[in-house]
mmCIF file of C-alpha atoms in Angstrom:
data_model
loop_
_atom_site.group_PDB
_atom_site.id
_atom_site.type_symbol
_atom_site.label_atom_id
_atom_site.label_comp_id
_atom_site.label_asym_id
_atom_site.label_seq_id
_atom_site.Cartn_x
_atom_site.Cartn_y
_atom_site.Cartn_z
ATOM 1 C CA MET A 1 -21.803 21.356 -0.472
ATOM 2 C CA LYS A 2 -19.123 22.043 -3.073
ATOM 3 C CA THR A 3 -17.501 19.258 -5.061
ATOM 4 C CA LEU A 4 -14.588 19.238 -7.444
ATOM 5 C CA ASP A 5 -16.130 18.812 -10.885
ATOM 6 C CA PRO A 6 -14.445 16.817 -13.681
ATOM 7 C CA ASN A 7 -13.016 19.910 -15.349
ATOM 8 C CA ALA A 8 -11.464 21.082 -12.084
ATOM 9 C CA PHE A 9 -10.017 17.628 -11.461
ATOM 10 C CA ALA A 10 -8.562 17.592 -14.975
ATOM 11 C CA ALA A 11 -6.975 20.977 -14.278
ATOM 12 C CA ALA A 12 -5.435 19.597 -11.090
ATOM 13 C CA GLU A 13 -4.074 16.603 -12.978
ATOM 14 C CA ARG A 14 -2.624 18.942 -15.570
ATOM 15 C CA TYR A 15 -0.969 20.958 -12.791
ATOM 16 C CA MET A 16 0.623 17.787 -11.463
ATOM 17 C CA GLU A 17 1.888 16.834 -14.920
ATOM 18 C CA LEU A 18 3.418 20.248 -15.531
ATOM 19 C CA HIS A 19 4.820 21.168 -12.137
ATOM 20 C CA ALA A 20 5.024 18.346 -9.577
ATOM 21 C CA ARG A 21 8.114 16.325 -8.749
ATOM 22 C CA LEU A 22 8.374 12.837 -10.224
ATOM 23 C CA VAL A 23 7.662 11.210 -6.858
ATOM 24 C CA ASP A 24 4.446 13.210 -6.455
ATOM 25 C CA ARG A 25 3.364 12.559 -10.042
ATOM 26 C CA LEU A 26 3.767 8.841 -9.403
ATOM 27 C CA ARG A 27 1.894 9.125 -6.105
ATOM 28 C CA PHE A 28 -0.937 10.866 -7.957
ATOM 29 C CA ALA A 29 -0.976 8.134 -10.585
ATOM 30 C CA HIS A 30 -1.102 5.489 -7.854
ATOM 31 C CA ALA A 31 -3.905 7.238 -5.955
ATOM 32 C CA PHE A 32 -6.086 8.161 -8.936
ATOM 33 C CA ARG A 33 -4.985 6.127 -11.974
ATOM 34 C CA SER A 34 -4.247 2.703 -10.433
ATOM 35 C CA ALA A 35 -0.533 2.907 -11.207
ATOM 36 C CA PRO A 36 1.621 0.331 -9.381
ATOM 37 C CA GLY A 37 2.764 1.261 -5.897
ATOM 38 C CA GLU A 38 6.191 -0.144 -6.750
ATOM 39 C CA LEU A 39 6.814 2.929 -8.900
ATOM 40 C CA VAL A 40 6.233 5.149 -5.872
ATOM 41 C CA ARG A 41 8.507 2.947 -3.782
ATOM 42 C CA ASN A 42 11.283 3.244 -6.346
ATOM 43 C CA ALA A 43 10.947 7.013 -6.537
ATOM 44 C CA VAL A 44 11.097 7.342 -2.738
ATOM 45 C CA ALA A 45 14.183 5.095 -2.710
ATOM 46 C CA ALA A 46 16.038 7.662 -4.798
ATOM 47 C CA TYR A 47 15.965 10.047 -1.829
ATOM 48 C CA GLN A 48 17.510 7.512 0.581
ATOM 49 C CA ASN A 49 21.230 7.593 1.290
ATOM 50 C CA LEU A 50 23.349 4.497 1.821
ATOM 51 C CA ASP A 51 23.226 5.080 5.591
ATOM 52 C CA GLY A 52 19.411 4.834 5.544
ATOM 53 C CA GLY A 53 18.627 8.516 5.998
ATOM 54 C CA PHE A 54 16.449 10.513 3.619
ATOM 55 C CA GLY A 55 17.646 13.803 2.153
ATOM 56 C CA HIS A 56 18.035 15.364 -1.315
ATOM 57 C CA ALA A 57 15.092 17.732 -0.706
ATOM 58 C CA ILE A 58 12.444 15.068 -0.129
ATOM 59 C CA GLU A 59 11.389 17.775 2.351
ATOM 60 C CA PRO A 60 11.580 20.662 -0.122
ATOM 61 C CA ASP A 61 12.854 23.240 2.373
ATOM 62 C CA LEU A 62 15.808 21.016 3.324
ATOM 63 C CA ARG A 63 17.918 21.086 0.170
ATOM 64 C CA GLY A 64 20.957 19.171 1.398
ATOM 65 C CA ALA A 65 21.845 15.622 0.432
ATOM 66 C CA GLY A 66 22.309 14.441 4.003
ATOM 67 C CA GLY A 67 19.578 12.746 5.988
ATOM 68 C CA GLN A 68 17.322 14.579 8.424
ATOM 69 C CA PRO A 69 14.538 13.254 10.688
ATOM 70 C CA GLN A 70 11.902 15.207 8.765
ATOM 71 C CA GLY A 71 13.015 13.448 5.602
ATOM 72 C CA VAL A 72 12.184 10.097 7.195
ATOM 73 C CA GLU A 73 8.716 11.330 8.142
ATOM 74 C CA ILE A 74 7.928 12.465 4.601
ATOM 75 C CA ALA A 75 9.310 9.261 3.076
ATOM 76 C CA LEU A 76 7.246 7.047 5.389
ATOM 77 C CA GLY A 77 4.128 9.054 4.629
ATOM 78 C CA MET A 78 4.692 8.551 0.913
ATOM 79 C CA LEU A 79 5.043 4.805 1.438
ATOM 80 C CA ALA A 80 1.885 4.438 3.536
ATOM 81 C CA GLY A 81 -0.361 1.792 2.024
ATOM 82 C CA ILE A 82 2.441 0.664 -0.286
ATOM 83 C CA ALA A 83 5.327 -0.698 1.791
ATOM 84 C CA THR A 84 5.117 -3.757 4.033
ATOM 85 C CA ALA A 85 6.706 -4.381 7.414
ATOM 86 C CA ASP A 86 9.775 -6.079 5.937
ATOM 87 C CA GLU A 87 10.451 -3.362 3.342
ATOM 88 C CA PRO A 88 14.238 -2.755 3.319
ATOM 89 C CA LEU A 89 13.713 1.005 2.910
ATOM 90 C CA LEU A 90 11.894 1.121 6.242
ATOM 91 C CA LEU A 91 14.395 -1.047 8.092
ATOM 92 C CA ARG A 92 17.359 0.990 6.832
ATOM 93 C CA ALA A 93 15.548 4.155 7.893
ATOM 94 C CA CYS A 94 15.087 2.665 11.371
ATOM 95 C CA ASP A 95 18.820 1.944 11.554
ATOM 96 C CA TRP A 96 19.471 5.586 10.666
ATOM 97 C CA LEU A 97 16.989 6.788 13.301
ATOM 98 C CA ALA A 98 18.691 4.647 15.938
ATOM 99 C CA ALA A 99 22.059 6.157 15.023
ATOM 100 C CA HIS A 100 20.716 9.715 15.389
ATOM 101 C CA SER A 101 18.489 9.395 18.461
ATOM 102 C CA THR A 102 19.026 11.073 21.801
ATOM 103 C CA ALA A 103 19.431 9.183 25.065
ATOM 104 C CA ASP A 104 15.678 9.328 25.715
ATOM 105 C CA GLY A 105 14.833 7.538 22.466
ATOM 106 C CA GLY A 106 13.539 10.264 20.165
ATOM 107 C CA VAL A 107 15.079 12.200 17.304
ATOM 108 C CA PRO A 108 15.587 15.974 17.168
ATOM 109 C CA TRP A 109 13.557 18.300 14.996
ATOM 110 C CA VAL A 110 16.654 18.939 12.890
ATOM 111 C CA LEU A 111 20.269 17.807 13.194
ATOM 112 C CA PRO A 112 23.234 20.220 13.384
ATOM 113 C CA SER A 113 24.476 18.865 10.057
ATOM 114 C CA VAL A 114 21.827 21.058 8.436
ATOM 115 C CA LEU A 115 23.999 24.125 9.050
ATOM 116 C CA GLY A 116 26.054 23.368 5.968
ATOM 117 C CA ASP A 117 23.021 22.983 3.695
ATOM 118 C CA PRO A 118 20.838 25.401 1.737
ATOM 119 C CA ARG A 119 17.561 25.448 3.656
ATOM 120 C CA GLY A 120 14.559 27.441 4.738
ATOM 121 C CA PRO A 121 15.570 30.020 7.365
ATOM 122 C CA TRP A 122 13.438 28.362 10.073
ATOM 123 C CA TRP A 123 15.515 25.176 9.988
ATOM 124 C CA GLN A 124 17.836 25.945 12.895
ATOM 125 C CA PRO A 125 19.066 23.220 15.276
ATOM 126 C CA GLN A 126 18.778 23.713 19.027
ATOM 127 C CA GLY A 127 22.476 23.681 19.850
ATOM 128 C CA GLU A 128 25.215 21.181 19.086
ATOM 129 C CA GLU A 129 23.314 18.337 20.785
ATOM 130 C CA PRO A 130 19.644 19.161 20.179
ATOM 131 C CA PRO A 131 16.994 17.419 22.272
ATOM 132 C CA ALA A 132 14.464 14.955 20.947
ATOM 133 C CA ALA A 133 11.157 16.384 19.756
ATOM 134 C CA LEU A 134 7.653 15.096 19.171
ATOM 135 C CA ASN A 135 7.957 16.694 15.758
ATOM 136 C CA PRO A 136 8.890 14.401 14.007
ATOM 137 C CA THR A 137 9.454 11.479 16.437
ATOM 138 C CA ALA A 138 5.718 10.999 17.027
ATOM 139 C CA PRO A 139 4.536 10.715 13.397
ATOM 140 C CA VAL A 140 7.571 8.591 12.471
ATOM 141 C CA ALA A 141 6.866 6.168 15.315
ATOM 142 C CA GLY A 142 3.150 6.173 14.499
ATOM 143 C CA LEU A 143 3.755 5.337 10.862
ATOM 144 C CA LEU A 144 6.141 2.527 11.774
ATOM 145 C CA HIS A 145 3.471 1.090 14.083
ATOM 146 C CA ALA A 146 1.008 1.244 11.197
ATOM 147 C CA PHE A 147 3.466 -0.595 8.947
ATOM 148 C CA GLY A 148 3.881 -3.246 11.623
ATOM 149 C CA VAL A 149 7.659 -2.783 11.663
ATOM 150 C CA ASP A 150 9.637 -4.689 14.300
ATOM 151 C CA HIS A 151 12.860 -2.791 15.014
ATOM 152 C CA PRO A 152 14.778 -1.961 18.212
ATOM 153 C CA TRP A 153 14.380 1.792 17.608
ATOM 154 C CA LEU A 154 10.603 1.744 17.855
ATOM 155 C CA GLY A 155 10.193 0.688 21.490
ATOM 156 C CA PRO A 156 12.282 3.479 23.070
ATOM 157 C CA ALA A 157 10.882 6.022 20.581
ATOM 158 C CA THR A 158 7.349 5.023 21.522
ATOM 159 C CA GLU A 159 8.102 5.432 25.223
ATOM 160 C CA TYR A 160 9.637 8.836 24.513
ATOM 161 C CA CYS A 161 6.432 9.854 22.741
ATOM 162 C CA TRP A 162 4.214 8.663 25.596
ATOM 163 C CA ASP A 163 6.316 10.593 28.127
ATOM 164 C CA ALA A 164 6.399 13.744 26.013
ATOM 165 C CA ILE A 165 2.662 13.631 25.325
ATOM 166 C CA ALA A 166 1.900 13.084 29.021
ATOM 167 C CA ALA A 167 3.832 16.273 29.797
ATOM 168 C CA ILE A 168 1.854 18.396 27.334
ATOM 169 C CA GLY A 169 -0.597 21.022 28.462
ATOM 170 C CA GLU A 170 -0.895 23.562 25.682
ATOM 171 C CA VAL A 171 -0.269 22.303 22.153
ATOM 172 C CA GLU A 172 1.239 24.064 19.141
ATOM 173 C CA ALA A 173 -0.295 23.459 15.711
ATOM 174 C CA TYR A 174 2.479 21.299 14.252
ATOM 175 C CA ASP A 175 2.775 19.334 17.476
ATOM 176 C CA ALA A 176 -0.979 18.743 17.373
ATOM 177 C CA MET A 177 -0.728 16.985 14.033
ATOM 178 C CA CYS A 178 2.246 14.968 15.291
ATOM 179 C CA VAL A 179 0.400 13.893 18.450
ATOM 180 C CA LEU A 180 -2.687 12.907 16.455
ATOM 181 C CA ASN A 181 -0.619 10.917 13.956
ATOM 182 C CA PHE A 182 0.965 8.975 16.826
ATOM 183 C CA LEU A 183 -2.209 8.418 18.842
ATOM 184 C CA GLU A 184 -4.098 7.286 15.748
ATOM 185 C CA ARG A 185 -1.627 4.523 14.922
ATOM 186 C CA VAL A 186 0.074 3.343 18.124
ATOM 187 C CA SER A 187 -0.891 -0.148 19.240
ATOM 188 C CA ASP A 188 -1.933 0.679 22.844
ATOM 189 C CA ARG A 189 -5.418 1.878 21.991
ATOM 190 C CA GLU A 190 -6.652 2.319 25.567
ATOM 191 C CA ARG A 191 -3.779 4.633 26.435
ATOM 192 C CA ALA A 192 -4.142 6.483 23.141
ATOM 193 C CA GLU A 193 -7.843 7.105 23.781
ATOM 194 C CA ALA A 194 -7.133 8.386 27.275
ATOM 195 C CA GLU A 195 -4.538 10.864 26.037
ATOM 196 C CA PHE A 196 -6.780 11.957 23.185
ATOM 197 C CA GLU A 197 -9.626 12.709 25.567
ATOM 198 C CA ARG A 198 -7.298 14.597 27.930
ATOM 199 C CA LEU A 199 -5.938 16.725 25.093
ATOM 200 C CA ARG A 200 -9.161 17.101 23.103
ATOM 201 C CA GLU A 201 -9.619 20.819 23.760
ATOM 202 C CA PRO A 202 -5.950 21.861 23.369
ATOM 203 C CA LEU A 203 -5.751 19.889 20.116
ATOM 204 C CA ARG A 204 -8.925 21.472 18.780
ATOM 205 C CA ALA A 205 -7.707 24.934 19.754
ATOM 206 C CA THR A 206 -4.775 24.683 17.335
ATOM 207 C CA ALA A 207 -7.082 24.763 14.294
ATOM 208 C CA ALA A 208 -8.265 28.007 12.739
ATOM 209 C CA LEU A 209 -12.033 27.549 12.531
ATOM 210 C CA ASP A 210 -12.460 30.665 10.385
ATOM 211 C CA PRO A 211 -11.847 29.643 6.755
ATOM 212 C CA ASP A 212 -10.764 33.234 6.052
ATOM 213 C CA ALA A 213 -8.057 33.220 8.737
ATOM 214 C CA PRO A 214 -4.905 34.734 7.187
ATOM 215 C CA GLY A 215 -1.337 33.527 7.333
ATOM 216 C CA HIS A 216 0.213 30.152 7.988
ATOM 217 C CA VAL A 217 -2.640 28.524 9.884
ATOM 218 C CA HIS A 218 -3.907 24.958 10.102
ATOM 219 C CA SER A 219 -7.537 24.199 9.413
ATOM 220 C CA PRO A 220 -9.732 21.442 10.865
ATOM 221 C CA VAL A 221 -9.154 19.477 7.671
ATOM 222 C CA ASP A 222 -5.384 19.586 8.246
ATOM 223 C CA LEU A 223 -5.983 17.806 11.549
ATOM 224 C CA ALA A 224 -8.615 15.537 9.992
ATOM 225 C CA PRO A 225 -7.540 14.794 6.406
ATOM 226 C CA ARG A 226 -9.815 11.722 6.238
ATOM 227 C CA PRO A 227 -13.210 10.909 7.751
ATOM 228 C CA ASP A 228 -11.631 8.040 9.699
ATOM 229 C CA ALA A 229 -8.763 10.158 11.077
ATOM 230 C CA LEU A 230 -8.625 10.523 14.846
ATOM 231 C CA GLY A 231 -8.697 14.306 14.508
ATOM 232 C CA ARG A 232 -12.103 14.117 12.817
ATOM 233 C CA ARG A 233 -13.630 13.648 16.264
ATOM 234 C CA LEU A 234 -12.506 17.137 17.245
ATOM 235 C CA PHE A 235 -14.831 18.939 14.836
ATOM 236 C CA SER A 236 -18.477 19.053 13.882
ATOM 237 C CA ASP A 237 -19.808 18.054 10.469
ATOM 238 C CA GLU A 238 -20.488 21.718 9.768
ATOM 239 C CA GLU A 239 -16.949 22.794 10.641
ATOM 240 C CA ILE A 240 -15.422 20.125 8.414
ATOM 241 C CA GLY A 241 -17.883 20.907 5.626
ATOM 242 C CA VAL A 242 -17.046 24.606 5.587
ATOM 243 C CA HIS A 243 -13.354 23.881 5.216
ATOM 244 C CA LEU A 244 -13.894 21.254 2.519
ATOM 245 C CA ASP A 245 -15.886 23.867 0.613
ATOM 246 C CA ARG A 246 -12.963 26.247 1.028
ATOM 247 C CA ILE A 247 -10.512 23.682 -0.376
ATOM 248 C CA VAL A 248 -12.637 23.387 -3.513
ATOM 249 C CA ALA A 249 -12.880 27.165 -3.796
ATOM 250 C CA ASP A 250 -9.151 27.716 -3.244
ATOM 251 C CA GLN A 251 -8.009 25.797 -6.313
ATOM 252 C CA GLY A 252 -5.806 28.141 -8.322
ATOM 253 C CA ASP A 253 -6.209 29.187 -11.915
ATOM 254 C CA ASP A 254 -3.295 26.870 -12.771
ATOM 255 C CA GLY A 255 -5.225 23.908 -11.328
ATOM 256 C CA GLY A 256 -3.146 23.495 -8.177
ATOM 257 C CA TRP A 257 -3.307 24.539 -4.551
ATOM 258 C CA ALA A 258 -0.713 26.969 -3.232
ATOM 259 C CA PRO A 259 0.928 26.719 0.203
ATOM 260 C CA ASN A 260 0.066 29.320 2.840
ATOM 261 C CA PHE A 261 3.627 29.456 4.187
ATOM 262 C CA THR A 262 6.755 31.291 3.054
ATOM 263 C CA MET A 263 8.327 30.340 -0.247
ATOM 264 C CA TRP A 264 11.953 31.265 0.422
ATOM 265 C CA THR A 265 13.352 30.207 -2.970
ATOM 266 C CA PRO A 266 11.560 29.786 -6.317
ATOM 267 C CA VAL A 267 12.208 26.054 -6.723
ATOM 268 C CA VAL A 268 10.089 25.132 -3.708
ATOM 269 C CA VAL A 269 6.937 26.858 -5.006
ATOM 270 C CA HIS A 270 5.915 24.002 -7.265
ATOM 271 C CA GLU A 271 7.630 21.287 -5.235
ATOM 272 C CA TRP A 272 5.350 22.189 -2.342
ATOM 273 C CA GLY A 273 2.557 22.959 -4.789
ATOM 274 C CA GLY A 274 2.580 19.414 -6.165
ATOM 275 C CA TYR A 275 2.857 17.865 -2.709
ATOM 276 C CA LEU A 276 -0.006 19.977 -1.374
ATOM 277 C CA THR A 277 -2.196 19.597 -4.464
ATOM 278 C CA LEU A 278 -2.025 15.824 -4.136
ATOM 279 C CA ALA A 279 -2.829 16.075 -0.419
ATOM 280 C CA ARG A 280 -5.866 18.247 -1.144
ATOM 281 C CA LEU A 281 -7.096 15.881 -3.838
ATOM 282 C CA GLU A 282 -6.707 12.892 -1.522
ATOM 283 C CA THR A 283 -8.674 14.678 1.190
ATOM 284 C CA LEU A 284 -11.471 15.622 -1.211
ATOM 285 C CA LYS A 285 -11.582 12.030 -2.450
ATOM 286 C CA ALA A 286 -11.717 10.655 1.097
ATOM 287 C CA TYR A 287 -14.650 12.907 1.953
ATOM 288 C CA GLY A 288 -16.507 12.167 -1.286
ATOM 289 C CA ARG A 289 -16.010 15.642 -2.703
ATOM 290 C CA ILE A 290 -14.677 14.729 -6.154
ATOM 291 C CA GLY A 291 -17.535 14.586 -8.629
#
């Protein structure tokens, strides 16, 4: 079993200091140096527009100032364990979600307003009135359930997620993480367990079990970033262990972890690098792999 030794952790901290965005440096300080969560909250607030949406490259591949659904997902994830149910940031975000939802209660993957923004080439809306999508409606709704938020948007969005999940047969990798994030947090535990059991094999099949698999793949640890994550039940101890060992081994010479997806413009290399390095450190910490 490989662990991240103190020198390797110090190198990762140095990487964060040199290269990560302010919000991710503050998140690191909160997670590992007992810095106040309020600092993280304030940094996340800087990405929120007056209409409640989150933009300004909080999702590094969406460079525009305007809000996008994926921006809300990233913001809520950054506030997990910090914000409370009555946090104004969350309630304003819910107002924005309600204003940009489809008739069936969910939000699209990306809004047509993205067409005027610098962005990764894969960010293309599905027509002028794009349909709702589990990615990111499901993780957004799941996180709001975890916060305990009471807002009119959440009920219809939750029902959209249940309907969309019930219609799933095969699952794509990103959708798998979205489904797991929703099922892990939604309040109806009996229904969540039933859907998890029905989709167990399709969800598992989205992970690349070979740690040497090339390209933009998702590993078991991506679906199970913590021992208490719902996705942890999809994999054996050995499978998780192999991929935790690979995380330790994949630390770069600069102390960080590099993304395995396309870097379409230089600025996103370290923006994603800081975001991912923190995620890897949090996973290693959760599994007891930091010495």
